[in-house]
mmCIF file of C-alpha atoms in Angstrom:
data_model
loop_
_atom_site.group_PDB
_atom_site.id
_atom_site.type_symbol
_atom_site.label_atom_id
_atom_site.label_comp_id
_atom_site.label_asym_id
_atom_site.label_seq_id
_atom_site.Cartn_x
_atom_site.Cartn_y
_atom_site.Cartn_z
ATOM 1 C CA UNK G 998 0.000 0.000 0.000
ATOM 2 C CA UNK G 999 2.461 2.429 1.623
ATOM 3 C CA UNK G 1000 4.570 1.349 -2.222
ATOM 4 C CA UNK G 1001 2.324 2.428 -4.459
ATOM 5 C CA UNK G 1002 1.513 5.606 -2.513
ATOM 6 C CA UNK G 1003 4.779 6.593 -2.952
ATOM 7 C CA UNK G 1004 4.701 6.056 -6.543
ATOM 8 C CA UNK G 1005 2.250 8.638 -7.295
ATOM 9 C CA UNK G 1006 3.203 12.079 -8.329
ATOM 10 C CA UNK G 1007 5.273 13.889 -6.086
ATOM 11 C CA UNK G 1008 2.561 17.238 -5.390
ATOM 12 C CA UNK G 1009 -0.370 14.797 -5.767
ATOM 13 C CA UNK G 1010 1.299 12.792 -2.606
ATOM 14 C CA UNK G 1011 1.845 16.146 -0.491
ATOM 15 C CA UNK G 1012 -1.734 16.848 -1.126
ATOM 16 C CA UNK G 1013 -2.911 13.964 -0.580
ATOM 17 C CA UNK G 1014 -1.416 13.201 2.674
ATOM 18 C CA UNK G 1015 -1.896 17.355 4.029
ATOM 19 C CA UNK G 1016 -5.924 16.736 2.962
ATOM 20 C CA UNK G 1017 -6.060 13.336 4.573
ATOM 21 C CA UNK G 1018 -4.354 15.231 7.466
ATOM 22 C CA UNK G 1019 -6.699 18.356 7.513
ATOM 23 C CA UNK G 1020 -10.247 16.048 7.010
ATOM 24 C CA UNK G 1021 -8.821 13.829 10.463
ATOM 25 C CA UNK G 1022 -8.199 16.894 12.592
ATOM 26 C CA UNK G 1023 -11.646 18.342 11.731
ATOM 27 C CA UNK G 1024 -13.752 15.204 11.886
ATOM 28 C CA UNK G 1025 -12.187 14.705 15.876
ATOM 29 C CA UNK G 1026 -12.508 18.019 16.666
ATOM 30 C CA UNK G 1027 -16.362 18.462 14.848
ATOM 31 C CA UNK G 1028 -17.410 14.951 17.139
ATOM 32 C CA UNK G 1029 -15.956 16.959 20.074
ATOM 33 C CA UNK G 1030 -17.762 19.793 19.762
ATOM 34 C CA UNK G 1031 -20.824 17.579 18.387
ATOM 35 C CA UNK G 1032 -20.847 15.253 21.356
ATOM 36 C CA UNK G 1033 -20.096 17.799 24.157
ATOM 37 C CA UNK G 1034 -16.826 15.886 25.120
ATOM 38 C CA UNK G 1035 -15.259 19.254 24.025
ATOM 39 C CA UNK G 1036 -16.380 21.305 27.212
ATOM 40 C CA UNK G 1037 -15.731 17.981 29.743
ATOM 41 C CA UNK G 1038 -11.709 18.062 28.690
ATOM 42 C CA UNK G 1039 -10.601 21.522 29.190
ATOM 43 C CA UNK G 1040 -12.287 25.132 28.887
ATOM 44 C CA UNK G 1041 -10.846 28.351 28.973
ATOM 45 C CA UNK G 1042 -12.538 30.642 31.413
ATOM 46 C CA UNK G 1043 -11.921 34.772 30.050
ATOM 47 C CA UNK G 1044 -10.187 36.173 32.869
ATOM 48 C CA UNK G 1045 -8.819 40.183 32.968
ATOM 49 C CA UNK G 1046 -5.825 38.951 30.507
ATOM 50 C CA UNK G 1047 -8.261 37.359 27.709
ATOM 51 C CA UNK G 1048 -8.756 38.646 24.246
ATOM 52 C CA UNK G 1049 -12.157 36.596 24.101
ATOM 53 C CA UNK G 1050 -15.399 37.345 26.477
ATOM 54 C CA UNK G 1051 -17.097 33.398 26.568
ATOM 55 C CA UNK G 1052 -15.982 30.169 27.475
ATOM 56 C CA UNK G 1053 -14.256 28.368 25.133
ATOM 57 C CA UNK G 1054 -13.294 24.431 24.557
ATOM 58 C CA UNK G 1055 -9.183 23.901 24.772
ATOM 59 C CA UNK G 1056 -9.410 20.648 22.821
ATOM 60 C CA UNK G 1057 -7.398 21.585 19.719
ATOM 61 C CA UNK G 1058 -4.480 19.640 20.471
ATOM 62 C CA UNK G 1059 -6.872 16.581 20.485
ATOM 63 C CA UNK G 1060 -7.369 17.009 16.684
ATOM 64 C CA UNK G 1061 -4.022 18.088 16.190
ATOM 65 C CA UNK G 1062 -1.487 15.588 17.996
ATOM 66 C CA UNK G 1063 -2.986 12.368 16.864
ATOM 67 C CA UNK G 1064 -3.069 12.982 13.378
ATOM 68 C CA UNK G 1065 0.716 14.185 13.981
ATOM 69 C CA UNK G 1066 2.118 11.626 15.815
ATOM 70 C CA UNK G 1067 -0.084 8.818 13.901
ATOM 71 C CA UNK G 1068 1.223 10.546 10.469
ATOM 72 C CA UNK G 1069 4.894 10.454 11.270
ATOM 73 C CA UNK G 1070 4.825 7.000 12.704
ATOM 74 C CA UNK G 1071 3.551 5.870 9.593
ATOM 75 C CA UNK G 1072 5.659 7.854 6.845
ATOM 76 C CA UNK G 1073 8.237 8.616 8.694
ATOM 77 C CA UNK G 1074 9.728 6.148 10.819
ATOM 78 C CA UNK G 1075 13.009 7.739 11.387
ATOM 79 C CA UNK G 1076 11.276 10.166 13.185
ATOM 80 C CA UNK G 1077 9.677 8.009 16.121
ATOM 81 C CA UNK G 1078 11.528 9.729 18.982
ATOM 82 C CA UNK G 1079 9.728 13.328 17.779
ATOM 83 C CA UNK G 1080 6.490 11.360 18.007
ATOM 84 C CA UNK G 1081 6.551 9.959 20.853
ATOM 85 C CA UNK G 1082 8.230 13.113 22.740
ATOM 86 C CA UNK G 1083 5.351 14.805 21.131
ATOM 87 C CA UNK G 1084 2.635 12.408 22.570
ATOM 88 C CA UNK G 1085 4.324 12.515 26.469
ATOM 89 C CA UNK G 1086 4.404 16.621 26.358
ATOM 90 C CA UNK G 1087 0.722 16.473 25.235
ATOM 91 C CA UNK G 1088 -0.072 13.863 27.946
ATOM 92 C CA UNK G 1089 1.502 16.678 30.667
ATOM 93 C CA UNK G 1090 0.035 19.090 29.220
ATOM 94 C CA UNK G 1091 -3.496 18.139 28.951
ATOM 95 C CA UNK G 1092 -3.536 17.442 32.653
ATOM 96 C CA UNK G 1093 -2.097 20.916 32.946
ATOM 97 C CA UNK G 1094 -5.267 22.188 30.791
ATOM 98 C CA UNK G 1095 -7.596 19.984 32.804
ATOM 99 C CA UNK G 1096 -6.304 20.538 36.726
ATOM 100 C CA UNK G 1097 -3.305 22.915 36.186
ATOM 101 C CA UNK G 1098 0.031 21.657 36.947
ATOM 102 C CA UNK G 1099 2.930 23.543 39.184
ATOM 103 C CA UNK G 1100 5.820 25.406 36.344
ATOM 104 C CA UNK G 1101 8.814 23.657 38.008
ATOM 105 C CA UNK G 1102 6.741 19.964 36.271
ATOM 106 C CA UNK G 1103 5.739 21.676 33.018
ATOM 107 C CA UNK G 1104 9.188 22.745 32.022
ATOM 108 C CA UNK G 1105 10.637 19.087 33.497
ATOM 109 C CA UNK G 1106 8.706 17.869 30.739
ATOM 110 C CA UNK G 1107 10.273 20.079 28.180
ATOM 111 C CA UNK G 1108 13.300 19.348 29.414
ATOM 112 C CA UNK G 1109 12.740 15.740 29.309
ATOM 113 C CA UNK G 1110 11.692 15.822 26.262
ATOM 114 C CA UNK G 1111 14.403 18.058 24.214
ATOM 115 C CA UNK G 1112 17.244 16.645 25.600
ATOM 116 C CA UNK G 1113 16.110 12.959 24.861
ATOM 117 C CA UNK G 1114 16.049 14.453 21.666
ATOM 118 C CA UNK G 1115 19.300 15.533 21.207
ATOM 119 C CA UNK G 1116 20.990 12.743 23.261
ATOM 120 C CA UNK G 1117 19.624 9.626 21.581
ATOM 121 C CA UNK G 1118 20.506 11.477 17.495
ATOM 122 C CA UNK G 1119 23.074 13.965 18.392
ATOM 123 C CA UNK G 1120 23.943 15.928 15.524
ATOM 124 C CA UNK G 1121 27.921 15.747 14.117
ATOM 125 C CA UNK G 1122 29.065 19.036 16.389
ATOM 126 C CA UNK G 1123 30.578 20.329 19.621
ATOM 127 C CA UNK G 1124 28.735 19.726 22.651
ATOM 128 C CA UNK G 1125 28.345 23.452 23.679
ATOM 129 C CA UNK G 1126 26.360 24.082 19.974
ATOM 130 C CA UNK G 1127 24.651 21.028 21.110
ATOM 131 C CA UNK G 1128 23.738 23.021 24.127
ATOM 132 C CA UNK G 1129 23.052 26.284 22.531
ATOM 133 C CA UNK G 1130 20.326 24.642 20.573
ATOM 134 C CA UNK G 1131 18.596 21.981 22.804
ATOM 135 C CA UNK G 1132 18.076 25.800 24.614
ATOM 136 C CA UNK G 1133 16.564 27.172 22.020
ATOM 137 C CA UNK G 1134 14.266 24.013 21.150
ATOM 138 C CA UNK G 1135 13.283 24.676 25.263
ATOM 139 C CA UNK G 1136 12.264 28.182 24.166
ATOM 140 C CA UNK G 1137 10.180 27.428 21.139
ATOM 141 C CA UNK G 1138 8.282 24.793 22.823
ATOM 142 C CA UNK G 1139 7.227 27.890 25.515
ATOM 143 C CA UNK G 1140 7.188 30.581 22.945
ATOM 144 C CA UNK G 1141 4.648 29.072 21.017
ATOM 145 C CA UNK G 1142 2.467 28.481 24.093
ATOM 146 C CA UNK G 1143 3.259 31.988 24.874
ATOM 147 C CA UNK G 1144 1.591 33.385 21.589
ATOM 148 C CA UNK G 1145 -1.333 31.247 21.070
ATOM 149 C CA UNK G 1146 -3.869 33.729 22.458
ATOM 150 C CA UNK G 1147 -6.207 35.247 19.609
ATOM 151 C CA UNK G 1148 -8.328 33.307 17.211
ATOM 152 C CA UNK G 1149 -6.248 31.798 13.784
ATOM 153 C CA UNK G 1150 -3.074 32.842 15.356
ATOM 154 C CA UNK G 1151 -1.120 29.836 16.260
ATOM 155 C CA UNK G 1152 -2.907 27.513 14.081
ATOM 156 C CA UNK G 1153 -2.021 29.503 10.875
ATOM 157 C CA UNK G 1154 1.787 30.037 12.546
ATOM 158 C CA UNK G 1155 1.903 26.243 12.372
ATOM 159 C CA UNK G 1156 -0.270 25.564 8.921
ATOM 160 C CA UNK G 1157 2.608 28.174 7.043
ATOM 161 C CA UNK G 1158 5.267 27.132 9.097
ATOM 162 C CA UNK G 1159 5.508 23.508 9.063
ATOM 163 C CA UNK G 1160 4.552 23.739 5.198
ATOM 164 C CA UNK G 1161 7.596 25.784 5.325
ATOM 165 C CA UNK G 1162 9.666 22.774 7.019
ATOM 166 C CA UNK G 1163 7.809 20.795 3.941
ATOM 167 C CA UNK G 1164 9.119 22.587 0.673
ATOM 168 C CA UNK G 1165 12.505 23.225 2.452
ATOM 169 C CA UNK G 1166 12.951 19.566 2.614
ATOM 170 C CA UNK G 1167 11.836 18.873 -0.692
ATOM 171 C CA UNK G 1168 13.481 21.672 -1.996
ATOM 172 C CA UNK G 1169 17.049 21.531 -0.450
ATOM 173 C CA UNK G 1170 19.932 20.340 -2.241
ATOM 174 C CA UNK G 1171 19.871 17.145 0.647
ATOM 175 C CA UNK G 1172 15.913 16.337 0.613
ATOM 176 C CA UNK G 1173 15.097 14.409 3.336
ATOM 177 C CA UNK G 1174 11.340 12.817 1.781
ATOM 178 C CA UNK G 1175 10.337 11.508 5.752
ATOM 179 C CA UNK G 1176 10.818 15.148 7.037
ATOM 180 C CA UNK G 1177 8.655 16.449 4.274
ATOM 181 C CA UNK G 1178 5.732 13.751 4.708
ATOM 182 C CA UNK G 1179 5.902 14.480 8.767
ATOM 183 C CA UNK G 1180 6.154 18.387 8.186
ATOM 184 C CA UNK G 1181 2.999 17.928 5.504
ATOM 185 C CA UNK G 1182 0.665 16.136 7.462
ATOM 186 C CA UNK G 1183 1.236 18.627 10.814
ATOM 187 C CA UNK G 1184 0.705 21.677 8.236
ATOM 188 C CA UNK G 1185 -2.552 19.974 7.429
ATOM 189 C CA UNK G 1186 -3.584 19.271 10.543
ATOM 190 C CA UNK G 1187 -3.277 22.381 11.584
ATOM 191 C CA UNK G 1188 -5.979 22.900 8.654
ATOM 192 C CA UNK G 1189 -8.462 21.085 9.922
ATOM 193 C CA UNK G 1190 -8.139 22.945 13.092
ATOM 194 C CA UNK G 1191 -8.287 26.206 11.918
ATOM 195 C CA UNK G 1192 -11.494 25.652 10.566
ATOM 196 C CA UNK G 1193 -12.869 25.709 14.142
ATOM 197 C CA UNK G 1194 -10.069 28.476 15.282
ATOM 198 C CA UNK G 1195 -10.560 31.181 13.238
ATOM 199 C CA UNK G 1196 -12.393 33.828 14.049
ATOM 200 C CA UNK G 1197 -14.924 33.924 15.588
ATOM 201 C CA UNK G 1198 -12.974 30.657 17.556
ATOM 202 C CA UNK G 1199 -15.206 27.834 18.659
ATOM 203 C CA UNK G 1200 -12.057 25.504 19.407
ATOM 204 C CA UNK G 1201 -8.684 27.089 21.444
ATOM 205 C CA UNK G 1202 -5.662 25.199 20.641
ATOM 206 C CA UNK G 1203 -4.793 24.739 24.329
ATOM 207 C CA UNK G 1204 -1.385 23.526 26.313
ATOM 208 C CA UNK G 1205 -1.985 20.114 24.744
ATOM 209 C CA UNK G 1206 -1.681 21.626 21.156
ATOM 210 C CA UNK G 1207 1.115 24.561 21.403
ATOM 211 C CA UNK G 1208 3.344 23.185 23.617
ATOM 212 C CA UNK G 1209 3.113 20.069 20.791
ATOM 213 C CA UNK G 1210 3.382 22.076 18.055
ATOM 214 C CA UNK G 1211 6.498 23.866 19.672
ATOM 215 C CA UNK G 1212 8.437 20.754 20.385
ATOM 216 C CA UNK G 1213 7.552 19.788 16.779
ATOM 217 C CA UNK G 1214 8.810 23.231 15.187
ATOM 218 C CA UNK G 1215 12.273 22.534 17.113
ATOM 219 C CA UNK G 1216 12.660 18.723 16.633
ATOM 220 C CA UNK G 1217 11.770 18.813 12.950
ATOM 221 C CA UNK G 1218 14.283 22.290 12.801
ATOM 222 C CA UNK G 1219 16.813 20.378 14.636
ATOM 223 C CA UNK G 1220 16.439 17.079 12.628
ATOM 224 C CA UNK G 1221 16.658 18.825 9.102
ATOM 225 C CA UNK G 1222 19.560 20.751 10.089
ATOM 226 C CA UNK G 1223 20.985 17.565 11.630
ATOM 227 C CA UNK G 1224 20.803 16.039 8.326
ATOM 228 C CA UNK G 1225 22.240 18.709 5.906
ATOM 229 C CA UNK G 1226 18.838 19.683 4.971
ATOM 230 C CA UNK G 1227 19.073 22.963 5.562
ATOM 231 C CA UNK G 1228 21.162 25.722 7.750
ATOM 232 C CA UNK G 1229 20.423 26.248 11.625
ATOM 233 C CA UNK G 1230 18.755 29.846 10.254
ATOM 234 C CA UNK G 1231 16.048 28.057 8.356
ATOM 235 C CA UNK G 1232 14.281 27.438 11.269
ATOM 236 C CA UNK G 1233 14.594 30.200 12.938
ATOM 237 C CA UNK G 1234 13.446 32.646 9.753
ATOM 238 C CA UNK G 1235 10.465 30.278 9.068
ATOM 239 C CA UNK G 1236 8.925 31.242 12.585
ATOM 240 C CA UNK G 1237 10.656 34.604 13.068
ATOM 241 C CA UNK G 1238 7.441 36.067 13.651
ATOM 242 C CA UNK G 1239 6.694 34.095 16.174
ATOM 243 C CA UNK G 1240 10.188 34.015 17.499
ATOM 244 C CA UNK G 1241 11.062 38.404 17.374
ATOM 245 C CA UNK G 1242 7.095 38.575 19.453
ATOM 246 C CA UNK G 1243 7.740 36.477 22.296
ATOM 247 C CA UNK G 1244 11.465 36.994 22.867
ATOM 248 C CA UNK G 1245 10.820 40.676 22.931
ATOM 249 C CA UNK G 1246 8.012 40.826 24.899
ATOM 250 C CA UNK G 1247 10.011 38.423 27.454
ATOM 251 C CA UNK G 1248 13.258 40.621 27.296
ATOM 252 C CA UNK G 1249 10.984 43.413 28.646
ATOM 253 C CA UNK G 1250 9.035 41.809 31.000
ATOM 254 C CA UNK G 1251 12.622 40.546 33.005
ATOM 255 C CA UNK G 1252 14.354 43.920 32.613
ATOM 256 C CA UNK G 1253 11.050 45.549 34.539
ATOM 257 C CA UNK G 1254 11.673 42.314 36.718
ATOM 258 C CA UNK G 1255 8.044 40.806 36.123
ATOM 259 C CA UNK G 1256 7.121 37.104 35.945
ATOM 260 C CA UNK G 1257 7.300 36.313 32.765
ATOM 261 C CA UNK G 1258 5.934 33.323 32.984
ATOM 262 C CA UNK G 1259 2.463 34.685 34.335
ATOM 263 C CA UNK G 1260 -0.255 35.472 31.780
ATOM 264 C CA UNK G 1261 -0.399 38.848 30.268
ATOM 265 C CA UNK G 1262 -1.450 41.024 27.434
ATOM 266 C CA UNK G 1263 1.862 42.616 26.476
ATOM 267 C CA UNK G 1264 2.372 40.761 23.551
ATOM 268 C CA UNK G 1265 2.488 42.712 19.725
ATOM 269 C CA UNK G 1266 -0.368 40.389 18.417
ATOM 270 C CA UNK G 1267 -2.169 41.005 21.737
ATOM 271 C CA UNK G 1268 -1.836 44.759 20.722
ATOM 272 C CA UNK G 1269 -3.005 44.462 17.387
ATOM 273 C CA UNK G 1270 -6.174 42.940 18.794
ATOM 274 C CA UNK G 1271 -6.466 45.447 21.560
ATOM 275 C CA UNK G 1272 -5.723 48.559 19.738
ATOM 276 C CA UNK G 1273 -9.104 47.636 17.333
ATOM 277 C CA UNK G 1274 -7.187 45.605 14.236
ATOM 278 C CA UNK G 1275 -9.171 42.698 15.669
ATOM 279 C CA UNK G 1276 -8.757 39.069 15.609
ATOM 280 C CA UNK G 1277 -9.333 38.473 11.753
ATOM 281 C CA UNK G 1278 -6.692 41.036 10.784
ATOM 282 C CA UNK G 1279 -4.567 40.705 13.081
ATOM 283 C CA UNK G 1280 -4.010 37.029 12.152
ATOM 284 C CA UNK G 1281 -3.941 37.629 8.341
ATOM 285 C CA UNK G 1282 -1.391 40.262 8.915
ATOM 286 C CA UNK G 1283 0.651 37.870 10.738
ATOM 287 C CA UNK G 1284 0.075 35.400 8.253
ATOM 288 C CA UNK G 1285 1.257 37.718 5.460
ATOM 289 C CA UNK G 1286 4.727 38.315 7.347
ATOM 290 C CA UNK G 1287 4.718 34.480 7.642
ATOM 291 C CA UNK G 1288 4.573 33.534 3.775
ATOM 292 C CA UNK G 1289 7.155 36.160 3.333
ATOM 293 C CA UNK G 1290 9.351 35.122 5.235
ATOM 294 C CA UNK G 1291 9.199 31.789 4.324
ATOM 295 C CA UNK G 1292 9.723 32.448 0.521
ATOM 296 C CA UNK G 1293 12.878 34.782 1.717
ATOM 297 C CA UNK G 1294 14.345 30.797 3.767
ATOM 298 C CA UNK G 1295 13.643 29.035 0.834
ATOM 299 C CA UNK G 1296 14.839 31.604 -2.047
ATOM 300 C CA UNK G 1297 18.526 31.671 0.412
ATOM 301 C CA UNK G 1298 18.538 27.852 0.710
ATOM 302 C CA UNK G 1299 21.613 26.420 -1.394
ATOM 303 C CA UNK G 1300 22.570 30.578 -2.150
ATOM 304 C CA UNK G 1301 26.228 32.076 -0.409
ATOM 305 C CA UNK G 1302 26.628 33.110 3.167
ATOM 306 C CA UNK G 1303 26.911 36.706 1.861
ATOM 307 C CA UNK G 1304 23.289 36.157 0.223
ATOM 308 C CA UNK G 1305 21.891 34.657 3.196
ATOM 309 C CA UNK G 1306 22.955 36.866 5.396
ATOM 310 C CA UNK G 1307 21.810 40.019 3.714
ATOM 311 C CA UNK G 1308 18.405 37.965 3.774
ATOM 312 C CA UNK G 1309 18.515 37.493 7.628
ATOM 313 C CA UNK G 1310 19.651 41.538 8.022
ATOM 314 C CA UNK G 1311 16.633 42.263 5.635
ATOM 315 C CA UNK G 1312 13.922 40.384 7.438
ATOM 316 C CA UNK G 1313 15.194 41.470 10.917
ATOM 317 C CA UNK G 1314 14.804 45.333 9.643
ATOM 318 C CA UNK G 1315 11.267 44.397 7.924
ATOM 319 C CA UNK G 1316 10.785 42.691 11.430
ATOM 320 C CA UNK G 1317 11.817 45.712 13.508
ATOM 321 C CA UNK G 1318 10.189 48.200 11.136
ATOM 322 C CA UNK G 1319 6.599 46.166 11.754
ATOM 323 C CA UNK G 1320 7.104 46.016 15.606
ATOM 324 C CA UNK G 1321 7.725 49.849 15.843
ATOM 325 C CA UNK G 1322 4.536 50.632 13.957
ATOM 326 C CA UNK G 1323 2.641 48.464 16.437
ATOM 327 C CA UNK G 1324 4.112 50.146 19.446
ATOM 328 C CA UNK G 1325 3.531 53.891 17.832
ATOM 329 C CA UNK G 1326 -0.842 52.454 16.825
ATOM 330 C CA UNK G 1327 -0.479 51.026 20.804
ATOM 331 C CA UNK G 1328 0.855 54.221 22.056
ATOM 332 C CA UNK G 1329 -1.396 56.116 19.981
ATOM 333 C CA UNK G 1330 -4.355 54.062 21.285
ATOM 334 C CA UNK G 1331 -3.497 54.566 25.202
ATOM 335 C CA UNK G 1332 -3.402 58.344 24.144
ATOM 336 C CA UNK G 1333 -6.967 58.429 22.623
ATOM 337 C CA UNK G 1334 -8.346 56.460 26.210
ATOM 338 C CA UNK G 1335 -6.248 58.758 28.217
ATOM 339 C CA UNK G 1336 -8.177 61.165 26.779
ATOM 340 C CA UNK G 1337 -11.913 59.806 27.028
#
């Protein structure tokens, strides 16, 4: 079976497999929401840091990770260990949606997780980069849980992103076919759940679904780079959007000496909501920087480091030049209710 699938057209394949993907994630979550079950699992409560006003099921990881981990297991064996790490951190963390679990377990999880990871397939390089990057895979997995907080956000970060992870694979002078299938069928999952995400959201993608979909972005980053795929920038500018929001916003919140780890509404994206862009736009905006710079990663695959890193200087000024117009509308907006 799995032999004559493989046969087919290349792009027939890769839709095939991301439709098969999105229809899965939709028809669990639809029987969720159809059957109640959605409510009895998790559901966010607004509180005075919300961007939304009713209660809403946190079930989207239940669409999302078993269509993920089933998908990977079956076309891409290699990749077992990002599977099953990706099934244990959505076990933790759907107890953490359900009952709430203390920080000090959460990120023992993470930890767990990554550095299994990088321990059982370490990549051909010195310990300490080793080090550097099993770090950073720790703060994707909390970044992205960080930034899923308005309708269509995360959901389209990981439907462009991991299709990202897709073409770069096929595309890259060393394709790797198993990342690609893996990377395709999470991009289409992530379809399926938007359909019940955007706004206005019926479905949140809750601590079960972006703290999987992190571990995922860094495993998948780690493993292409691992095998020659593609640079340890790809990665990074493929979810720089996502990356520059959170790390900035958390650079902040330590130098005034807050929590950072305590929910807040501080975040760019959260601004854009706030400041009357809304949900819907804000998202497509994002989106938009998303599918740009994903064109910019692939167009620099295979090019000189002179080329590529005029690309990275680039999209960090496009980056910088988007955040300061969001903190001049935000400053602009706090004027106009100073005022009232």
């Amino acid at each position: 079976m799995l032999t004559y699938f493989f046969t087919l057209p290349t792009a027939l394949a890769v839709a095939l497999v991301a439709l098969g993907a999105a229809c899965t994630c939709g028809a669990i979550l639809w029987a969720l929401l159809r059957t109640g079950m959605a409510w009895r699992l998790a559901t966010d409560i607004p509180n005075d840091r919300s961007l939304h006003a009713a209660p809403t099921p946190r079930v989207g990881g239940w669409g999302i990770v078993p269509v993920a981990v089933a998908a990977t297991l079956l076309l891409a064996p290699s990749l077992w260990y990002a599977a099953l790490g990706t099934a244990f951190l959505a076990a933790i963390s759907q107890i953490d949606d359900r009952r709430g679990l203390p920080a000090r377990v959460r990120f023992a999880a993470h930890l767990i997780a990554v550095v299994g990871l990088v321990i059982l397939f370490p990549a051909n390089a010195p310990w300490w980069v080793l080090v550097i990057l099993a770090f950073l895979m720790l703060w994707l997995v909390n970044l992205y849980n960080f930034m899923d907080g308005a309708d269509g956000l995360a959901g389209g970060m990981a439907m462009f992103g991991f299709a990202g992870y897709a073409a770069g694979a096929l595309l890259s002078d060393h394709p790797l076919p198993e990342l690609m299938w893996s990377a395709t069928a999470i991009s289409g999952a992530a379809v399926g759940f938007l359909l019940f995400n955007f706004h206005p959201a019926r479905i949140f993608l809750g601590d079960a679904g972006s703290i999987s979909l992190g571990f995922l972005a860094g495993a998948l980053g780690y493993w292409g780079w691992r095998g020659g795929v593609w640079p340890v920038w790809f990665p990074i500018l493929v979810f720089a959007p996502f990356i520059a929001d959170a790390s900035i916003t958390l650079a902040r919140r330590l130098v005034r000496g807050e929590k950072f780890w305590q929910a807040h509404r501080e975040h760019y994206y959260q601004r854009m909501v706030r400041s009357g862009i809304g949900h819907a736009r804000t998202a497509l905006t994002w989106y938009g920087l998303m599918v740009a710079g994903i064109m910019l990663a692939l167009v620099a695959l295979g090019r000189s480091v002179i080329f590529q890193s005029c690309v990275l200087a680039v999209w960090i000024a496009v980056l910088g030049a988007a955040g300061l117009f969001v903190e001049l509308r935000w400053r602009r907006f706090q004027s106009t209710l100073s005022d009232n």
